[in-house]
Structure formats: C-alpha cells, structure tokens
Amino acid sequence: MSDAPVRLSTLAHGGGCGCKLDPAVLRTLLADQPVAGPFERLLVGNETADDAAVWALDDGTCVIATTDFFTPMVDDPHDFGRIAATNAISDVYAMGGRPIMALAILGMPVGRIAPEMVAAILKGGASICAEAGIPVAGGHSIDTPEPIYGLAVIGTCRREEVRRNADAKPGDALILTKPLGVGVYSAAIKREGLPEGGYADFIATTTRLNRVGADLAQDPAVHAITDVTGFGILGHGLELARGAGLTVVIEADALPLLPAAEALARDGFVTGASHRNWAAFGEAVDLPEGCPAWRRHLLTDPQTSGGLLVACAPAAATAALARIREAGFDQASVIGRTEAGSARIRIV
C-alpha cells in the first residue's frame, strides 16, 4: 500500500444517501415483490416505503428494525463513521421510537485502505451510538471494491407512538427540522469547492441525532413523521403524499437551507442523484412558472442524515416547532401544508 494519504471520497463512485438506487429503478425492482404479508403483528412493512419495519409485541411494546449503509461522502474516516451512524439511527426516531442497540455493517477494499482508517470509521460510528445511549452489539464485515459502512438498528416504542409516513391528514402543517443542501455540499467536498466554514456546517447537521422524533411521537396532534434522505424533500414528501392520498404543498421560500447551499447550487455543485430524483418524481410535481434551476436542484438534493418531515394538526404547529427548536434544531421551519387532492406535490 502506498504511504500517500487516501481520500476516502475518491474510492467511491457516489457518496452518502446519494448512492441510493435510482428511485425509478427501485420501483421497477420492487414492483413484482410481494408485500410483507398478512402478519397481524407487523404494523409497518414495505407497503408505503416507510423508514423502518415495526412489529407489535403482546404487551403493547413495538420493536422497530432498520438498516442503512453507504459509501463515503467525506475524506475524514471518523466523520464518515459518525455521519453514517447518525443517518442509520434516524430511521428509528422517524418512526417515533428510541434505539436500543445497533449492529455494524462494514465493507472495505482490503489492500487499498489502511487498517487505521477502518478503525477510525468504526470509532466514529461507535461515538454516535454512545451519544444515542446504545451499544454496537456486533456486526459483519466483508471485502468490497468500495468502502461501505452503516448500521442495522433496533428500537422500541409504544404502539400508540408509532408514526408512519402515511398518516398525514388534510390541512396538516408540515415542519422540516434540518436545512437542505447536504448533497450540494458533498459535491463541493468531492471537488474541493466548499467555502470556508462550510465543512463545519456540514458536519454539524449530518451528525445531529433526530432524537426529537421520539418526543414528538408522544403528541397525538403529530400525525406523521418521515426522515428526508436520498430522495430529497420532493421524493420523501411525495411518499408522504402517496401514503396519505393527499396533495403536499411546499412553500419554496420557507425551506431552510445550509448557508452556502444556494450559491453552490447556482455554481453547478449538483449531484447525479439530484438529476435522477427529478427524472423519477418530476411528473408528480407542480413547479411555479419561472422556477430557477438551482431551486429545483435543491428540491431534489439528496440529503444524507437529513431532517424529519413532520405533519401535525395546524393548531399544534407553533408548539411543535418550538419544541423542535428547543431540542437544538435552530433552522426548523414550517414549510407548507397538506391538502385534499391527488397525491402530488405543489411548490408555491
């Protein structure tokens, strides 16, 4: 192995949640797959593209199970581990649960990456699990052409606290807890075009645990929660719309953005996943006349370890937003609403 330092991001063709399968391809692959089946205790399976599976136990406790892993979007191995772990744990919070343990998923190109770097990835992931109050109780590793890391996470909640992505109601207010722009930032990182201070902003948002989801789920006025990841706010908003059979209305100017996100998008720091997302979801989206390209790119920008999209009764929105901001999500904002109508997204 060469003594020259290895840039992790150069070892992968994509990075973070941007390396998800093209959503159109994914739909084709899953089209003929059976739904999870008539299991009475399986409360959430694969029927609505939700964030995790949920299984009910006899005493009203639910077990939440999920897995998430990807290739690196940053070069610092410790940060890669932290981001991947935060992203994986988020699925449990998005279902209204609290994590109880994790298993590591590791694929590394043996001979191309130093063992010390692999150890740093694992330590980064373990540090986030410790912050979440859970152990890394085991895992599995293989030799792969590209670096891969993530977690399988188990969580629990009470049955009445399960929050699906399909239970929004007409007239709900929509709250987004984290700013958009992670994808354009990752493109800038790979091309060494991130402005000063940008990396710190990027790490701060991608390593912030979405634990507020478990607190929000205790409020009956909070009807639905999902986390915004690789399909962008449009893709995951559309999943919410399709699940509930509603129209999602997003106020473009209300969307919170990372500080340099607009400038980077205007300068062409756009991921391939953003283009794929638009090709897959664009036909179900109504854009305002004259919508600039940079804004559309941010609407489809793949978010790694993104925020929660929360649907709640309009009368409860102010209190819910205050609760989210008190939990440390300073840029959380009401970004729109749901309306009766076809399963589409309208940008205003």
CSV table of C-alpha atoms in Angstrom, one decimal:
chain,number,residue,atom,x,y,z
A,1,MET,CA,0.0,0.0,0.0
A,2,SER,CA,1.3,3.5,-0.9
A,3,ASP,CA,2.2,5.8,2.0
A,4,ALA,CA,0.3,8.6,0.3
A,5,PRO,CA,-2.9,9.5,2.2
A,6,VAL,CA,-6.1,8.1,0.7
A,7,ARG,CA,-9.1,10.4,0.1
A,8,LEU,CA,-12.0,8.2,1.1
A,9,SER,CA,-14.4,10.0,-1.2
A,10,THR,CA,-12.3,9.1,-4.3
A,11,LEU,CA,-12.7,5.4,-3.6
A,12,ALA,CA,-16.4,5.5,-4.2
A,13,HIS,CA,-18.5,6.3,-7.4
A,14,GLY,CA,-21.1,8.1,-5.2
A,15,GLY,CA,-21.4,9.0,-1.6
A,16,GLY,CA,-23.8,9.1,1.3
A,17,CYS,CA,-27.5,8.7,0.6
A,18,GLY,CA,-26.8,10.0,-2.9
A,19,CYS,CA,-25.6,6.5,-3.8
A,20,LYS,CA,-29.1,5.0,-3.3
A,21,LEU,CA,-30.5,3.2,-6.3
A,22,ASP,CA,-32.3,5.4,-8.8
A,23,PRO,CA,-35.8,5.7,-7.4
A,24,ALA,CA,-37.3,4.7,-10.8
A,25,VAL,CA,-35.1,1.6,-10.9
A,26,LEU,CA,-36.0,0.8,-7.4
A,27,ARG,CA,-39.7,1.0,-8.2
A,28,THR,CA,-39.2,-1.4,-11.1
A,29,LEU,CA,-37.2,-3.9,-8.9
A,30,LEU,CA,-39.9,-3.8,-6.2
A,31,ALA,CA,-42.9,-3.9,-8.4
A,32,ASP,CA,-43.2,-7.7,-8.5
A,33,GLN,CA,-42.1,-8.3,-5.0
A,34,PRO,CA,-44.7,-9.4,-2.5
A,35,VAL,CA,-45.7,-7.1,0.3
A,36,ALA,CA,-44.6,-8.3,3.7
A,37,GLY,CA,-47.7,-10.4,4.1
A,38,PRO,CA,-50.7,-10.8,6.4
A,39,PHE,CA,-48.9,-10.9,9.7
A,40,GLU,CA,-51.2,-9.4,12.3
A,41,ARG,CA,-48.3,-8.0,14.4
A,42,LEU,CA,-46.4,-6.4,11.5
A,43,LEU,CA,-47.7,-2.9,11.9
A,44,VAL,CA,-45.4,-1.3,9.3
A,45,GLY,CA,-43.8,-3.3,6.4
A,46,ASN,CA,-42.9,-2.3,2.9
A,47,GLU,CA,-46.3,-1.2,1.7
A,48,THR,CA,-45.7,2.6,2.0
A,49,ALA,CA,-41.9,2.9,1.6
A,50,ASP,CA,-41.7,3.8,5.3
A,51,ASP,CA,-38.4,4.3,7.3
A,52,ALA,CA,-38.4,1.1,9.2
A,53,ALA,CA,-40.3,-2.1,10.0
A,54,VAL,CA,-42.5,-2.2,13.1
A,55,TRP,CA,-43.6,-5.4,15.0
A,56,ALA,CA,-46.0,-5.3,17.9
A,57,LEU,CA,-45.4,-7.5,21.0
A,58,ASP,CA,-48.1,-8.7,23.4
A,59,ASP,CA,-47.7,-6.0,26.0
A,60,GLY,CA,-48.1,-3.1,23.6
A,61,THR,CA,-44.4,-2.6,23.0
A,62,CYS,CA,-43.3,-2.4,19.4
A,63,VAL,CA,-39.9,-3.4,18.0
A,64,ILE,CA,-38.5,-1.2,15.3
A,65,ALA,CA,-35.9,-2.6,12.9
A,66,THR,CA,-34.0,-0.8,10.2
A,67,THR,CA,-30.7,-0.8,8.3
A,68,ASP,CA,-28.8,1.8,6.4
A,69,PHE,CA,-25.3,2.0,4.9
A,70,PHE,CA,-23.5,3.8,2.1
A,71,THR,CA,-20.2,4.8,0.6
A,72,PRO,CA,-18.2,7.8,1.9
A,73,MET,CA,-19.0,11.4,1.1
A,74,VAL,CA,-16.2,12.9,3.2
A,75,ASP,CA,-12.5,12.0,3.5
A,76,ASP,CA,-12.1,12.0,7.3
A,77,PRO,CA,-12.8,8.4,8.3
A,78,HIS,CA,-14.0,9.3,11.8
A,79,ASP,CA,-16.5,11.8,10.3
A,80,PHE,CA,-17.7,9.2,7.8
A,81,GLY,CA,-18.5,6.8,10.6
A,82,ARG,CA,-20.3,9.5,12.6
A,83,ILE,CA,-22.4,10.6,9.6
A,84,ALA,CA,-23.3,7.0,8.6
A,85,ALA,CA,-24.3,6.1,12.2
A,86,THR,CA,-26.4,9.2,12.7
A,87,ASN,CA,-28.2,8.5,9.4
A,88,ALA,CA,-29.0,4.9,10.3
A,89,ILE,CA,-30.3,5.7,13.8
A,90,SER,CA,-32.6,8.4,12.3
A,91,ASP,CA,-35.0,5.8,10.9
A,92,VAL,CA,-35.9,4.7,14.4
A,93,TYR,CA,-36.6,8.2,15.5
A,94,ALA,CA,-38.6,8.8,12.4
A,95,MET,CA,-40.9,6.0,13.4
A,96,GLY,CA,-41.5,7.6,16.8
A,97,GLY,CA,-39.1,5.2,18.6
A,98,ARG,CA,-35.9,5.1,20.6
A,99,PRO,CA,-33.0,3.0,19.6
A,100,ILE,CA,-31.8,0.2,22.0
A,101,MET,CA,-28.8,-1.3,20.1
A,102,ALA,CA,-27.0,-1.4,16.7
A,103,LEU,CA,-25.0,-3.9,14.6
A,104,ALA,CA,-22.2,-2.6,12.4
A,105,ILE,CA,-22.2,-3.2,8.6
A,106,LEU,CA,-18.7,-2.9,7.1
A,107,GLY,CA,-17.3,-3.4,3.6
A,108,MET,CA,-13.7,-2.3,2.9
A,109,PRO,CA,-11.4,-2.6,-0.1
A,110,VAL,CA,-8.6,-4.6,1.6
A,111,GLY,CA,-5.2,-3.5,0.4
A,112,ARG,CA,-6.4,-0.1,-0.6
A,113,ILE,CA,-7.2,1.4,2.7
A,114,ALA,CA,-5.1,1.4,5.9
A,115,PRO,CA,-6.4,-0.6,8.9
A,116,GLU,CA,-6.1,2.6,11.0
A,117,MET,CA,-8.6,4.3,8.7
A,118,VAL,CA,-11.1,1.5,9.1
A,119,ALA,CA,-10.7,1.6,12.8
A,120,ALA,CA,-11.4,5.3,12.8
A,121,ILE,CA,-14.6,4.7,10.8
A,122,LEU,CA,-15.8,2.2,13.4
A,123,LYS,CA,-14.9,4.5,16.3
A,124,GLY,CA,-16.8,7.3,14.7
A,125,GLY,CA,-19.9,5.2,14.4
A,126,ALA,CA,-19.5,3.9,17.9
A,127,SER,CA,-19.2,7.5,19.2
A,128,ILE,CA,-22.6,8.4,17.8
A,129,CYS,CA,-24.1,5.2,19.2
A,130,ALA,CA,-22.7,6.2,22.6
A,131,GLU,CA,-24.3,9.6,22.2
A,132,ALA,CA,-27.6,7.9,21.4
A,133,GLY,CA,-27.2,5.7,24.5
A,134,ILE,CA,-26.9,2.4,22.7
A,135,PRO,CA,-24.2,-0.2,22.2
A,136,VAL,CA,-22.7,-1.5,19.0
A,137,ALA,CA,-23.5,-5.1,19.9
A,138,GLY,CA,-21.9,-6.9,16.9
A,139,GLY,CA,-21.9,-6.7,13.1
A,140,HIS,CA,-20.5,-8.2,9.9
A,141,SER,CA,-17.7,-7.2,7.6
A,142,ILE,CA,-16.6,-8.2,4.0
A,143,ASP,CA,-14.0,-7.2,1.4
A,144,THR,CA,-15.6,-4.9,-1.1
A,145,PRO,CA,-14.4,-2.8,-4.1
A,146,GLU,CA,-15.6,0.4,-2.4
A,147,PRO,CA,-15.7,1.5,1.3
A,148,ILE,CA,-19.2,0.8,2.8
A,149,TYR,CA,-20.3,1.5,6.4
A,150,GLY,CA,-23.6,1.7,8.2
A,151,LEU,CA,-25.7,0.1,10.9
A,152,ALA,CA,-28.6,-2.2,11.5
A,153,VAL,CA,-30.6,-0.6,14.4
A,154,ILE,CA,-33.2,-1.9,16.7
A,155,GLY,CA,-35.5,0.4,18.6
A,156,THR,CA,-38.7,0.3,20.6
A,157,CYS,CA,-41.8,2.4,21.2
A,158,ARG,CA,-45.4,2.0,22.5
A,159,ARG,CA,-47.9,1.0,19.9
A,160,GLU,CA,-49.7,4.4,20.2
A,161,GLU,CA,-46.5,6.2,19.5
A,162,VAL,CA,-45.7,4.6,16.1
A,163,ARG,CA,-45.6,7.4,13.5
A,164,ARG,CA,-45.9,6.2,9.9
A,165,ASN,CA,-45.2,8.3,6.8
A,166,ALA,CA,-48.7,7.6,5.6
A,167,ASP,CA,-50.9,9.1,8.3
A,168,ALA,CA,-51.0,12.8,7.5
A,169,LYS,CA,-54.4,14.4,7.5
A,170,PRO,CA,-55.8,17.2,5.2
A,171,GLY,CA,-54.8,20.6,6.5
A,172,ASP,CA,-51.8,19.4,8.5
A,173,ALA,CA,-48.9,21.8,8.8
A,174,LEU,CA,-45.6,20.4,7.6
A,175,ILE,CA,-42.4,21.1,9.6
A,176,LEU,CA,-38.8,20.3,8.4
A,177,THR,CA,-36.3,20.0,11.2
A,178,LYS,CA,-33.0,20.4,9.3
A,179,PRO,CA,-31.7,22.6,6.5
A,180,LEU,CA,-31.4,21.3,2.9
A,181,GLY,CA,-28.2,21.3,0.9
A,182,VAL,CA,-26.3,18.3,2.1
A,183,GLY,CA,-26.0,16.9,-1.4
A,184,VAL,CA,-24.6,20.1,-3.0
A,185,TYR,CA,-22.2,20.4,-0.1
A,186,SER,CA,-21.0,16.8,-0.6
A,187,ALA,CA,-20.5,17.6,-4.3
A,188,ALA,CA,-18.4,20.6,-3.3
A,189,ILE,CA,-16.4,18.5,-0.9
A,190,LYS,CA,-15.5,16.0,-3.6
A,191,ARG,CA,-14.5,18.8,-6.0
A,192,GLU,CA,-12.7,20.7,-3.2
A,193,GLY,CA,-15.0,23.7,-3.7
A,194,LEU,CA,-16.6,24.1,-0.3
A,195,PRO,CA,-16.3,27.7,1.1
A,196,GLU,CA,-14.6,28.4,4.4
A,197,GLY,CA,-16.7,27.2,7.3
A,198,GLY,CA,-18.8,25.0,5.1
A,199,TYR,CA,-17.4,21.8,6.4
A,200,ALA,CA,-18.2,22.6,10.0
A,201,ASP,CA,-21.8,23.4,9.0
A,202,PHE,CA,-22.0,20.2,7.0
A,203,ILE,CA,-20.7,18.0,9.9
A,204,ALA,CA,-22.9,19.8,12.4
A,205,THR,CA,-26.1,19.0,10.6
A,206,THR,CA,-25.2,15.5,9.4
A,207,THR,CA,-24.2,14.3,12.9
A,208,ARG,CA,-27.1,15.8,14.8
A,209,LEU,CA,-29.3,13.0,16.1
A,210,ASN,CA,-33.0,13.2,15.2
A,211,ARG,CA,-34.0,12.1,18.7
A,212,VAL,CA,-36.7,14.8,18.8
A,213,GLY,CA,-38.8,12.4,16.7
A,214,ALA,CA,-39.4,10.2,19.7
A,215,ASP,CA,-40.6,13.2,21.8
A,216,LEU,CA,-42.9,14.4,19.0
A,217,ALA,CA,-44.5,11.0,18.7
A,218,GLN,CA,-45.9,11.3,22.2
A,219,ASP,CA,-48.2,14.1,21.0
A,220,PRO,CA,-51.4,12.9,19.3
A,221,ALA,CA,-51.5,16.1,17.2
A,222,VAL,CA,-48.4,14.9,15.4
A,223,HIS,CA,-49.9,12.6,12.8
A,224,ALA,CA,-46.9,11.5,10.5
A,225,ILE,CA,-43.1,11.6,10.5
A,226,THR,CA,-40.6,10.6,8.0
A,227,ASP,CA,-36.9,11.5,7.5
A,228,VAL,CA,-35.6,13.3,4.4
A,229,THR,CA,-32.7,11.4,2.9
A,230,GLY,CA,-31.5,10.3,-0.5
A,231,PHE,CA,-34.7,11.2,-2.5
A,232,GLY,CA,-34.7,14.8,-1.3
A,233,ILE,CA,-37.6,16.8,0.1
A,234,LEU,CA,-39.6,16.2,-3.1
A,235,GLY,CA,-39.2,12.4,-3.1
A,236,HIS,CA,-39.9,11.9,0.6
A,237,GLY,CA,-42.7,14.5,0.5
A,238,LEU,CA,-44.2,12.6,-2.4
A,239,GLU,CA,-44.0,9.3,-0.3
A,240,LEU,CA,-46.0,11.1,2.4
A,241,ALA,CA,-48.5,12.4,-0.2
A,242,ARG,CA,-49.0,9.0,-1.8
A,243,GLY,CA,-49.2,7.2,1.5
A,244,ALA,CA,-52.0,9.5,2.8
A,245,GLY,CA,-53.6,10.2,-0.6
A,246,LEU,CA,-53.1,13.9,-0.2
A,247,THR,CA,-51.5,16.9,-2.0
A,248,VAL,CA,-48.4,18.2,-0.3
A,249,VAL,CA,-47.9,22.0,-0.7
A,250,ILE,CA,-44.4,23.3,-0.1
A,251,GLU,CA,-43.6,27.0,0.2
A,252,ALA,CA,-40.2,27.3,-1.6
A,253,ASP,CA,-39.1,30.4,0.3
A,254,ALA,CA,-39.8,28.8,3.6
A,255,LEU,CA,-37.4,25.9,3.1
A,256,PRO,CA,-34.4,26.1,5.5
A,257,LEU,CA,-31.0,25.9,3.6
A,258,LEU,CA,-27.4,25.4,4.7
A,259,PRO,CA,-25.6,28.8,4.4
A,260,ALA,CA,-23.9,28.2,1.1
A,261,ALA,CA,-26.5,25.8,-0.4
A,262,GLU,CA,-28.0,28.3,-2.9
A,263,ALA,CA,-24.6,29.7,-4.0
A,264,LEU,CA,-23.2,26.2,-4.5
A,265,ALA,CA,-26.3,25.0,-6.5
A,266,ARG,CA,-26.1,28.1,-8.7
A,267,ASP,CA,-22.4,27.3,-9.3
A,268,GLY,CA,-23.3,23.8,-10.5
A,269,PHE,CA,-22.3,21.7,-7.5
A,270,VAL,CA,-25.2,19.3,-8.1
A,271,THR,CA,-25.1,15.5,-7.6
A,272,GLY,CA,-26.1,12.9,-10.2
A,273,ALA,CA,-28.7,11.7,-7.7
A,274,SER,CA,-30.5,15.1,-7.9
A,275,HIS,CA,-31.0,14.6,-11.6
A,276,ARG,CA,-32.2,11.0,-11.1
A,277,ASN,CA,-34.6,12.1,-8.4
A,278,TRP,CA,-36.2,14.7,-10.7
A,279,ALA,CA,-36.5,12.2,-13.5
A,280,ALA,CA,-38.3,9.8,-11.2
A,281,PHE,CA,-40.5,12.3,-9.3
A,282,GLY,CA,-40.9,15.3,-11.6
A,283,GLU,CA,-44.1,14.2,-13.3
A,284,ALA,CA,-45.9,14.4,-9.9
A,285,VAL,CA,-44.6,17.9,-9.1
A,286,ASP,CA,-46.1,21.2,-10.0
A,287,LEU,CA,-43.5,23.9,-10.1
A,288,PRO,CA,-44.3,27.6,-10.3
A,289,GLU,CA,-43.7,29.4,-13.6
A,290,GLY,CA,-40.1,30.6,-13.8
A,291,CYS,CA,-38.8,28.3,-11.1
A,292,PRO,CA,-35.0,28.6,-11.4
A,293,ALA,CA,-32.8,25.5,-12.0
A,294,TRP,CA,-30.9,26.0,-8.7
A,295,ARG,CA,-34.1,25.8,-6.7
A,296,ARG,CA,-35.3,22.7,-8.4
A,297,HIS,CA,-31.9,21.1,-7.8
A,298,LEU,CA,-32.2,21.8,-4.0
A,299,LEU,CA,-35.7,20.4,-4.0
A,300,THR,CA,-34.3,17.1,-5.3
A,301,ASP,CA,-31.0,17.4,-3.5
A,302,PRO,CA,-30.2,14.0,-1.8
A,303,GLN,CA,-29.9,14.6,2.0
A,304,THR,CA,-27.6,12.3,4.0
A,305,SER,CA,-28.7,12.2,7.6
A,306,GLY,CA,-31.3,14.9,6.8
A,307,GLY,CA,-34.1,16.2,8.9
A,308,LEU,CA,-37.5,15.0,9.9
A,309,LEU,CA,-40.6,15.9,7.9
A,310,VAL,CA,-43.4,16.3,10.4
A,311,ALA,CA,-47.1,16.5,9.7
A,312,CYS,CA,-49.2,17.9,12.6
A,313,ALA,CA,-52.5,19.5,13.2
A,314,PRO,CA,-52.3,23.2,12.3
A,315,ALA,CA,-53.3,24.3,15.8
A,316,ALA,CA,-50.3,22.4,17.2
A,317,ALA,CA,-47.7,23.6,14.8
A,318,THR,CA,-46.4,26.5,16.8
A,319,ALA,CA,-45.9,24.4,19.9
A,320,ALA,CA,-44.3,21.6,17.9
A,321,LEU,CA,-41.9,23.9,16.1
A,322,ALA,CA,-40.9,25.5,19.5
A,323,ARG,CA,-40.3,22.0,20.9
A,324,ILE,CA,-38.1,21.1,17.9
A,325,ARG,CA,-36.1,24.3,18.1
A,326,GLU,CA,-35.6,23.9,21.9
A,327,ALA,CA,-34.1,20.5,21.0
A,328,GLY,CA,-31.3,22.2,19.1
A,329,PHE,CA,-32.8,22.4,15.6
A,330,ASP,CA,-32.4,26.1,15.1
A,331,GLN,CA,-33.4,26.2,11.5
A,332,ALA,CA,-36.5,24.1,11.8
A,333,SER,CA,-39.4,25.7,9.9
A,334,VAL,CA,-43.0,25.3,8.9
A,335,ILE,CA,-42.5,24.6,5.1
A,336,GLY,CA,-46.0,24.0,3.9
A,337,ARG,CA,-49.2,22.0,4.4
A,338,THR,CA,-51.3,19.1,3.2
A,339,GLU,CA,-54.5,19.5,1.2
A,340,ALA,CA,-57.2,17.1,0.0
A,341,GLY,CA,-56.5,16.2,-3.6
A,342,SER,CA,-54.4,13.8,-5.7
A,343,ALA,CA,-51.1,12.5,-4.5
A,344,ARG,CA,-48.9,15.3,-5.8
A,345,ILE,CA,-46.5,18.0,-4.7
A,346,ARG,CA,-47.2,21.6,-5.5
A,347,ILE,CA,-44.4,24.2,-5.0
A,348,VAL,CA,-45.6,27.7,-4.3
